[in-house]
PDB file of C-alpha atoms in Angstrom:
ATOM      1  CA  ASP A  19       6.396  16.817  10.496  1.00 57.00           C
ATOM      2  CA  ALA A  20       5.792  13.359  11.869  1.00 72.00           C
ATOM      3  CA  GLY A  21       4.643  10.732   9.410  1.00 89.00           C
ATOM      4  CA  VAL A  22       2.058   8.059  10.041  1.00 94.00           C
ATOM      5  CA  THR A  23       2.951   6.334  13.294  1.00 95.00           C
ATOM      6  CA  GLN A  24       1.852   2.853  14.260  1.00 96.00           C
ATOM      7  CA  SER A  25       2.162   0.985  17.510  1.00 96.00           C
ATOM      8  CA  PRO A  26       3.326  -1.477  18.513  1.00 96.00           C
ATOM      9  CA  THR A  27       5.924  -2.333  15.891  1.00 95.00           C
ATOM     10  CA  HIS A  28       5.907  -6.040  16.700  1.00 95.00           C
ATOM     11  CA  LEU A  29       3.454  -8.235  18.532  1.00 96.00           C
ATOM     12  CA  ILE A  30       3.177 -11.924  19.340  1.00 98.00           C
ATOM     13  CA  LYS A  31      -0.218 -13.327  20.289  1.00 97.00           C
ATOM     14  CA  THR A  32      -1.702 -16.758  20.882  1.00 98.00           C
ATOM     15  CA  ARG A  33      -4.555 -18.214  18.861  1.00 97.00           C
ATOM     16  CA  GLY A  34      -7.918 -17.144  20.229  1.00 97.00           C
ATOM     17  CA  GLN A  35      -6.637 -13.928  21.786  1.00 98.00           C
ATOM     18  CA  HIS A  36      -7.589 -10.456  20.634  1.00 97.00           C
ATOM     19  CA  VAL A  37      -5.320  -7.624  19.568  1.00 98.00           C
ATOM     20  CA  THR A  38      -5.550  -3.848  19.210  1.00 98.00           C
ATOM     21  CA  LEU A  39      -3.327  -1.992  16.783  1.00 98.00           C
ATOM     22  CA  ARG A  40      -3.013   1.786  16.814  1.00 98.00           C
ATOM     23  CA  CYS A  41      -2.371   4.407  14.173  1.00 97.00           C
ATOM     24  CA  SER A  42      -1.799   8.149  14.280  1.00 97.00           C
ATOM     25  CA  PRO A  43      -2.215   9.858  10.915  1.00 96.00           C
ATOM     26  CA  ILE A  44      -0.270  12.798   9.614  1.00 94.00           C
ATOM     27  CA  SER A  45      -1.536  16.020  11.126  1.00 92.00           C
ATOM     28  CA  GLY A  46      -4.453  17.325   9.071  1.00 89.00           C
ATOM     29  CA  HIS A  47      -5.234  13.997   7.431  1.00 91.00           C
ATOM     30  CA  LYS A  48      -8.811  12.997   8.146  1.00 90.00           C
ATOM     31  CA  SER A  49      -8.803   9.716   6.236  1.00 90.00           C
ATOM     32  CA  VAL A  50      -7.258   6.569   7.681  1.00 93.00           C
ATOM     33  CA  SER A  51      -7.137   3.182   6.000  1.00 94.00           C
ATOM     34  CA  TRP A  52      -5.972  -0.217   7.212  1.00 96.00           C
ATOM     35  CA  TYR A  53      -4.313  -2.894   5.108  1.00 96.00           C
ATOM     36  CA  GLN A  54      -3.150  -6.436   5.774  1.00 97.00           C
ATOM     37  CA  GLN A  55       0.012  -7.617   4.055  1.00 94.00           C
ATOM     38  CA  VAL A  56       0.656 -11.323   4.290  1.00 94.00           C
ATOM     39  CA  LEU A  57       4.228 -12.381   3.586  1.00 88.00           C
ATOM     40  CA  GLY A  58       4.881 -12.496  -0.134  1.00 84.00           C
ATOM     41  CA  GLN A  59       1.700 -10.691  -1.140  1.00 88.00           C
ATOM     42  CA  GLY A  60       0.499  -7.183  -1.792  1.00 91.00           C
ATOM     43  CA  PRO A  61      -1.440  -5.267   0.848  1.00 93.00           C
ATOM     44  CA  GLN A  62      -5.149  -6.053   1.085  1.00 95.00           C
ATOM     45  CA  PHE A  63      -7.664  -3.368   2.015  1.00 93.00           C
ATOM     46  CA  ILE A  64      -9.417  -3.881   5.351  1.00 96.00           C
ATOM     47  CA  PHE A  65     -11.107  -0.595   6.295  1.00 92.00           C
ATOM     48  CA  GLN A  66     -11.271   3.063   5.496  1.00 92.00           C
ATOM     49  CA  TYR A  67     -12.441   5.721   7.940  1.00 92.00           C
ATOM     50  CA  TYR A  68     -13.110   9.355   7.225  1.00 89.00           C
ATOM     51  CA  GLU A  69     -14.245  11.869   9.814  1.00 88.00           C
ATOM     52  CA  LYS A  70     -14.853   9.011  12.281  1.00 89.00           C
ATOM     53  CA  GLU A  71     -17.203   7.182   9.960  1.00 90.00           C
ATOM     54  CA  GLU A  72     -16.530   3.867   8.253  1.00 91.00           C
ATOM     55  CA  ARG A  73     -16.458   4.543   4.544  1.00 88.00           C
ATOM     56  CA  GLY A  74     -15.437   1.158   3.253  1.00 87.00           C
ATOM     57  CA  ARG A  75     -14.706  -2.396   4.272  1.00 91.00           C
ATOM     58  CA  GLY A  76     -12.755  -5.081   2.485  1.00 91.00           C
ATOM     59  CA  ASN A  77     -13.447  -8.786   2.364  1.00 92.00           C
ATOM     60  CA  PHE A  78     -12.536  -9.576   5.957  1.00 96.00           C
ATOM     61  CA  PRO A  79     -14.573 -11.427   8.609  1.00 97.00           C
ATOM     62  CA  ASP A  80     -16.446  -9.687  11.409  1.00 96.00           C
ATOM     63  CA  ARG A  81     -13.591 -10.545  13.771  1.00 97.00           C
ATOM     64  CA  PHE A  82     -11.948  -7.455  12.314  1.00 98.00           C
ATOM     65  CA  SER A  83     -13.247  -4.091  13.483  1.00 97.00           C
ATOM     66  CA  ALA A  84     -11.922  -0.573  13.649  1.00 97.00           C
ATOM     67  CA  ARG A  85     -12.765   2.883  14.801  1.00 96.00           C
ATOM     68  CA  GLN A  86     -11.527   6.428  14.397  1.00 96.00           C
ATOM     69  CA  PHE A  87     -11.314   8.943  17.196  1.00 96.00           C
ATOM     70  CA  PRO A  88     -12.028  12.699  17.214  1.00 94.00           C
ATOM     71  CA  ASN A  89      -8.307  13.407  16.786  1.00 94.00           C
ATOM     72  CA  TYR A  90      -8.405  11.145  13.654  1.00 94.00           C
ATOM     73  CA  SER A  91      -6.229   8.455  15.181  1.00 96.00           C
ATOM     74  CA  SER A  92      -7.501   4.947  14.660  1.00 97.00           C
ATOM     75  CA  GLU A  93      -7.543   1.482  16.178  1.00 98.00           C
ATOM     76  CA  LEU A  94      -7.823  -1.864  14.444  1.00 98.00           C
ATOM     77  CA  ASN A  95      -9.162  -4.700  16.566  1.00 98.00           C
ATOM     78  CA  VAL A  96      -8.989  -8.367  15.723  1.00 98.00           C
ATOM     79  CA  ASN A  97     -10.781 -10.941  17.867  1.00 97.00           C
ATOM     80  CA  ALA A  98     -10.339 -14.702  18.090  1.00 98.00           C
ATOM     81  CA  LEU A  99      -6.982 -14.615  16.385  1.00 98.00           C
ATOM     82  CA  LEU A 100      -6.109 -17.319  13.888  1.00 98.00           C
ATOM     83  CA  LEU A 101      -2.699 -18.389  12.656  1.00 97.00           C
ATOM     84  CA  GLY A 102      -3.645 -16.911   9.275  1.00 96.00           C
ATOM     85  CA  ASP A 103      -3.944 -13.465  10.808  1.00 97.00           C
ATOM     86  CA  SER A 104      -0.167 -13.320  11.047  1.00 97.00           C
ATOM     87  CA  ALA A 105       0.818 -10.437   8.804  1.00 96.00           C
ATOM     88  CA  LEU A 106       2.119  -6.908   8.564  1.00 95.00           C
ATOM     89  CA  TYR A 107      -0.722  -4.499   9.277  1.00 97.00           C
ATOM     90  CA  LEU A 108      -0.321  -1.162   7.567  1.00 95.00           C
ATOM     91  CA  CYS A 109      -2.091   2.074   8.273  1.00 96.00           C
ATOM     92  CA  ALA A 110      -2.306   4.817   5.659  1.00 94.00           C
ATOM     93  CA  SER A 111      -3.548   8.360   5.899  1.00 92.00           C
ATOM     94  CA  SER A 112      -4.392  10.847   3.190  1.00 87.00           C
ATOM     95  CA  LEU A 113      -5.472  14.424   2.781  1.00 82.00           C
ATOM     96  CA  ASP A 114      -7.288  13.596  -0.422  1.00 74.00           C
ATOM     97  CA  ARG A 115      -6.968  10.724  -2.837  1.00 66.00           C
ATOM     98  CA  ALA A 116      -5.232  12.781  -5.507  1.00 67.00           C
ATOM     99  CA  ARG A 117      -2.234  13.348  -3.250  1.00 70.00           C
ATOM    100  CA  GLY A 118      -1.770   9.678  -2.580  1.00 76.00           C
ATOM    101  CA  TYR A 119      -1.587   7.757   0.623  1.00 85.00           C
ATOM    102  CA  THR A 120       1.174   7.900   3.208  1.00 89.00           C
ATOM    103  CA  PHE A 121       1.831   4.599   4.932  1.00 91.00           C
ATOM    104  CA  GLY A 122       3.209   3.889   8.344  1.00 93.00           C
ATOM    105  CA  SER A 123       5.929   1.301   8.926  1.00 92.00           C
ATOM    106  CA  GLY A 124       3.364  -1.210  10.066  1.00 94.00           C
ATOM    107  CA  THR A 125       2.777  -3.577  12.952  1.00 96.00           C
ATOM    108  CA  ARG A 126       4.146  -7.080  12.508  1.00 95.00           C
ATOM    109  CA  LEU A 127       1.644  -9.458  14.141  1.00 97.00           C
ATOM    110  CA  THR A 128       2.644 -13.056  14.736  1.00 97.00           C
ATOM    111  CA  VAL A 129      -0.010 -15.493  15.946  1.00 98.00           C
ATOM    112  CA  VAL A 130       1.313 -18.707  17.484  1.00 97.00           C
TER     113      VAL A 130
ATOM    114  CA  ALA B  15     -14.028  -2.910  -9.371  1.00 72.00           C
ATOM    115  CA  GLN B  16     -10.403  -2.562 -10.294  1.00 81.00           C
ATOM    116  CA  SER B  17      -7.546  -5.043 -10.357  1.00 90.00           C
ATOM    117  CA  VAL B  18      -3.802  -4.726 -10.745  1.00 95.00           C
ATOM    118  CA  THR B  19      -1.484  -7.342 -12.220  1.00 96.00           C
ATOM    119  CA  GLN B  20       2.263  -7.474 -11.826  1.00 96.00           C
ATOM    120  CA  LEU B  21       3.441 -10.369 -13.937  1.00 90.00           C
ATOM    121  CA  ASP B  22       7.017 -10.510 -12.682  1.00 94.00           C
ATOM    122  CA  SER B  23       7.464 -11.600  -9.083  1.00 94.00           C
ATOM    123  CA  GLN B  24      11.238 -11.129  -9.223  1.00 96.00           C
ATOM    124  CA  VAL B  25      13.495  -9.154 -11.547  1.00 97.00           C
ATOM    125  CA  PRO B  26      17.285  -9.538 -11.241  1.00 97.00           C
ATOM    126  CA  VAL B  27      19.340  -6.873 -12.992  1.00 97.00           C
ATOM    127  CA  PHE B  28      22.978  -5.856 -12.943  1.00 97.00           C
ATOM    128  CA  GLU B  29      23.979  -2.542 -11.438  1.00 97.00           C
ATOM    129  CA  GLU B  30      23.871   0.350 -13.920  1.00 97.00           C
ATOM    130  CA  ALA B  31      21.686  -1.647 -16.319  1.00 98.00           C
ATOM    131  CA  PRO B  32      18.171  -0.463 -17.268  1.00 98.00           C
ATOM    132  CA  VAL B  33      15.091  -2.069 -15.778  1.00 98.00           C
ATOM    133  CA  GLU B  34      11.368  -2.215 -16.478  1.00 97.00           C
ATOM    134  CA  LEU B  35       8.816  -3.459 -13.974  1.00 98.00           C
ATOM    135  CA  ARG B  36       5.514  -4.275 -15.595  1.00 97.00           C
ATOM    136  CA  CYS B  37       2.073  -3.350 -14.343  1.00 97.00           C
ATOM    137  CA  ASN B  38      -1.312  -3.807 -15.960  1.00 96.00           C
ATOM    138  CA  TYR B  39      -4.601  -2.682 -14.526  1.00 94.00           C
ATOM    139  CA  SER B  40      -8.226  -3.426 -15.165  1.00 90.00           C
ATOM    140  CA  SER B  41     -11.007  -1.021 -14.345  1.00 82.00           C
ATOM    141  CA  SER B  42     -14.408  -0.099 -15.710  1.00 75.00           C
ATOM    142  CA  VAL B  43     -13.783   3.541 -14.803  1.00 77.00           C
ATOM    143  CA  SER B  44     -10.815   5.878 -14.781  1.00 81.00           C
ATOM    144  CA  VAL B  45      -8.307   5.297 -12.020  1.00 85.00           C
ATOM    145  CA  TYR B  46      -5.423   6.933 -10.289  1.00 89.00           C
ATOM    146  CA  LEU B  47      -2.264   4.822 -10.579  1.00 92.00           C
ATOM    147  CA  PHE B  48       0.637   4.617  -8.156  1.00 92.00           C
ATOM    148  CA  TRP B  49       3.953   2.917  -7.677  1.00 95.00           C
ATOM    149  CA  TYR B  50       5.079   2.238  -4.110  1.00 94.00           C
ATOM    150  CA  VAL B  51       8.428   0.899  -2.932  1.00 95.00           C
ATOM    151  CA  GLN B  52       8.925  -1.234   0.161  1.00 93.00           C
ATOM    152  CA  TYR B  53      12.340  -1.809   1.692  1.00 91.00           C
ATOM    153  CA  PRO B  54      12.814  -4.818   4.002  1.00 85.00           C
ATOM    154  CA  ASN B  55      10.912  -4.543   7.269  1.00 78.00           C
ATOM    155  CA  GLN B  56       9.493  -1.160   6.362  1.00 83.00           C
ATOM    156  CA  GLY B  57       6.194   0.288   5.228  1.00 85.00           C
ATOM    157  CA  LEU B  58       5.344   1.504   1.742  1.00 90.00           C
ATOM    158  CA  GLN B  59       6.758   4.687   0.270  1.00 91.00           C
ATOM    159  CA  LEU B  60       5.061   6.486  -2.593  1.00 90.00           C
ATOM    160  CA  LEU B  61       7.400   6.540  -5.577  1.00 94.00           C
ATOM    161  CA  LEU B  62       5.250   8.266  -8.189  1.00 92.00           C
ATOM    162  CA  LYS B  63       1.663   8.682  -9.274  1.00 91.00           C
ATOM    163  CA  TYR B  64      -0.465   9.300 -12.331  1.00 91.00           C
ATOM    164  CA  LEU B  65      -3.661  11.271 -11.902  1.00 87.00           C
ATOM    165  CA  SER B  66      -4.297  12.891 -15.286  1.00 84.00           C
ATOM    166  CA  GLY B  67      -2.549  14.982 -17.906  1.00 86.00           C
ATOM    167  CA  SER B  68       0.939  14.036 -19.057  1.00 87.00           C
ATOM    168  CA  THR B  69       1.184  10.280 -19.387  1.00 90.00           C
ATOM    169  CA  LEU B  70       4.860  10.227 -18.336  1.00 94.00           C
ATOM    170  CA  VAL B  71       5.497  10.776 -14.645  1.00 94.00           C
ATOM    171  CA  LYS B  72       8.854  10.881 -12.923  1.00 93.00           C
ATOM    172  CA  SER B  73      10.227  10.442  -9.423  1.00 92.00           C
ATOM    173  CA  ILE B  74      13.062  12.353  -7.836  1.00 85.00           C
ATOM    174  CA  ASN B  75      15.371   9.330  -7.820  1.00 88.00           C
ATOM    175  CA  GLY B  76      15.356   8.568 -11.542  1.00 94.00           C
ATOM    176  CA  PHE B  77      12.346   6.283 -11.907  1.00 96.00           C
ATOM    177  CA  GLU B  78       9.620   7.037 -14.424  1.00 97.00           C
ATOM    178  CA  ALA B  79       6.348   5.418 -15.420  1.00 97.00           C
ATOM    179  CA  GLU B  80       4.170   5.847 -18.463  1.00 95.00           C
ATOM    180  CA  PHE B  81       0.410   5.535 -18.464  1.00 93.00           C
ATOM    181  CA  ASN B  82      -0.825   3.746 -21.563  1.00 92.00           C
ATOM    182  CA  LYS B  83      -4.598   3.734 -21.707  1.00 89.00           C
ATOM    183  CA  SER B  84      -4.892   1.538 -24.791  1.00 90.00           C
ATOM    184  CA  GLN B  85      -2.715  -1.155 -23.242  1.00 90.00           C
ATOM    185  CA  THR B  86      -4.004  -0.497 -19.713  1.00 92.00           C
ATOM    186  CA  SER B  87      -0.424  -0.445 -18.502  1.00 94.00           C
ATOM    187  CA  PHE B  88       1.655   1.637 -16.113  1.00 96.00           C
ATOM    188  CA  HIS B  89       5.161   0.184 -16.388  1.00 97.00           C
ATOM    189  CA  LEU B  90       7.962   1.480 -14.186  1.00 97.00           C
ATOM    190  CA  ARG B  91      11.381   2.128 -15.710  1.00 97.00           C
ATOM    191  CA  LYS B  92      14.813   3.284 -14.695  1.00 97.00           C
ATOM    192  CA  PRO B  93      17.661   3.728 -17.183  1.00 97.00           C
ATOM    193  CA  SER B  94      20.421   2.812 -14.735  1.00 97.00           C
ATOM    194  CA  VAL B  95      19.793   1.039 -11.420  1.00 97.00           C
ATOM    195  CA  HIS B  96      21.825   1.239  -8.222  1.00 96.00           C
ATOM    196  CA  ILE B  97      22.333  -1.269  -5.450  1.00 96.00           C
ATOM    197  CA  SER B  98      20.139   0.920  -3.250  1.00 94.00           C
ATOM    198  CA  ASP B  99      17.189   0.309  -5.587  1.00 96.00           C
ATOM    199  CA  THR B 100      16.959  -3.277  -4.329  1.00 96.00           C
ATOM    200  CA  ALA B 101      13.469  -3.459  -2.845  1.00 96.00           C
ATOM    201  CA  GLU B 102       9.952  -4.647  -3.582  1.00 96.00           C
ATOM    202  CA  TYR B 103       7.831  -2.488  -5.841  1.00 97.00           C
ATOM    203  CA  PHE B 104       4.055  -2.405  -5.796  1.00 96.00           C
ATOM    204  CA  CYS B 105       1.789  -1.026  -8.476  1.00 96.00           C
ATOM    205  CA  ALA B 106      -1.561   0.238  -7.191  1.00 93.00           C
ATOM    206  CA  ALA B 107      -4.808   1.753  -8.408  1.00 91.00           C
ATOM    207  CA  ALA B 108      -7.496   3.824  -6.716  1.00 86.00           C
ATOM    208  CA  PRO B 109     -10.779   5.324  -7.888  1.00 80.00           C
ATOM    209  CA  PRO B 110     -10.521   9.077  -8.477  1.00 75.00           C
ATOM    210  CA  SER B 111     -13.921   9.851  -7.092  1.00 69.00           C
ATOM    211  CA  GLY B 112     -16.995   8.407  -5.478  1.00 60.00           C
ATOM    212  CA  GLY B 113     -17.324   5.744  -2.866  1.00 54.00           C
ATOM    213  CA  TYR B 114     -14.424   5.070  -0.588  1.00 59.00           C
ATOM    214  CA  GLN B 115     -10.719   5.370  -1.086  1.00 70.00           C
ATOM    215  CA  LYS B 116      -9.779   1.730  -1.529  1.00 80.00           C
ATOM    216  CA  VAL B 117      -6.326   1.238  -2.987  1.00 86.00           C
ATOM    217  CA  THR B 118      -5.896  -2.020  -4.896  1.00 90.00           C
ATOM    218  CA  PHE B 119      -2.359  -3.351  -4.972  1.00 93.00           C
ATOM    219  CA  GLY B 120      -0.608  -5.773  -7.253  1.00 95.00           C
ATOM    220  CA  THR B 121       1.297  -8.710  -5.800  1.00 95.00           C
ATOM    221  CA  GLY B 122       4.611  -6.894  -5.996  1.00 96.00           C
ATOM    222  CA  THR B 123       7.881  -7.268  -7.922  1.00 97.00           C
ATOM    223  CA  LYS B 124      11.138  -7.821  -6.104  1.00 97.00           C
ATOM    224  CA  LEU B 125      13.930  -5.930  -7.808  1.00 97.00           C
ATOM    225  CA  GLN B 126      17.314  -7.453  -7.077  1.00 97.00           C
ATOM    226  CA  VAL B 127      20.244  -5.356  -8.234  1.00 97.00           C
ATOM    227  CA  ILE B 128      23.369  -7.439  -8.730  1.00 96.00           C
ATOM    228  CA  PRO B 129      26.762  -5.756  -8.181  1.00 95.00           C
TER     229      PRO B 129
END
């Protein structure tokens, strides 16, 4: 079975641009979460979606948005990119919280 | 709200020596606890988890962690490390029920195994 897949793997953007990151969860997983991992730090929670509805949002500005599609895949959008948005963006899917969360390999975003 | 503290940012240890990576959590309610491992330029891999029941949990590659409610700790141990264990390890906590499934991570501990 395929794991959590994220695309693209690497991305370079200029300040002020917007970016869309994509995530396909493990088949059967209805919950998708997004995390930001800045170099040298632990992942920080951005969003969680379940059955296409936003279930939770971390302490991130409104420039960050996300959505989940009927096939449970998800997109993370970031507008007006700042240098500080440079990070590894991780997507995680789960069947239920007791089984843990499976992470993708992430998208490395560099803002210049 | 929950928080996770990993006091050691880096832990160097010689190959075949034992290691302990420390993790303390703070939460007003019960939590699920996890250890994840991250190899360079990769995502996170679940190493082991504590949900309830036996306080000692083990992974398939020789790691174990013990939940200690009185000390609010979930330290990770391995009796004999290998070079391949060199990676960054993250302790994490999540609420078992209610609300949304936010996982709170510690800041990570880099395990460096020295040949």
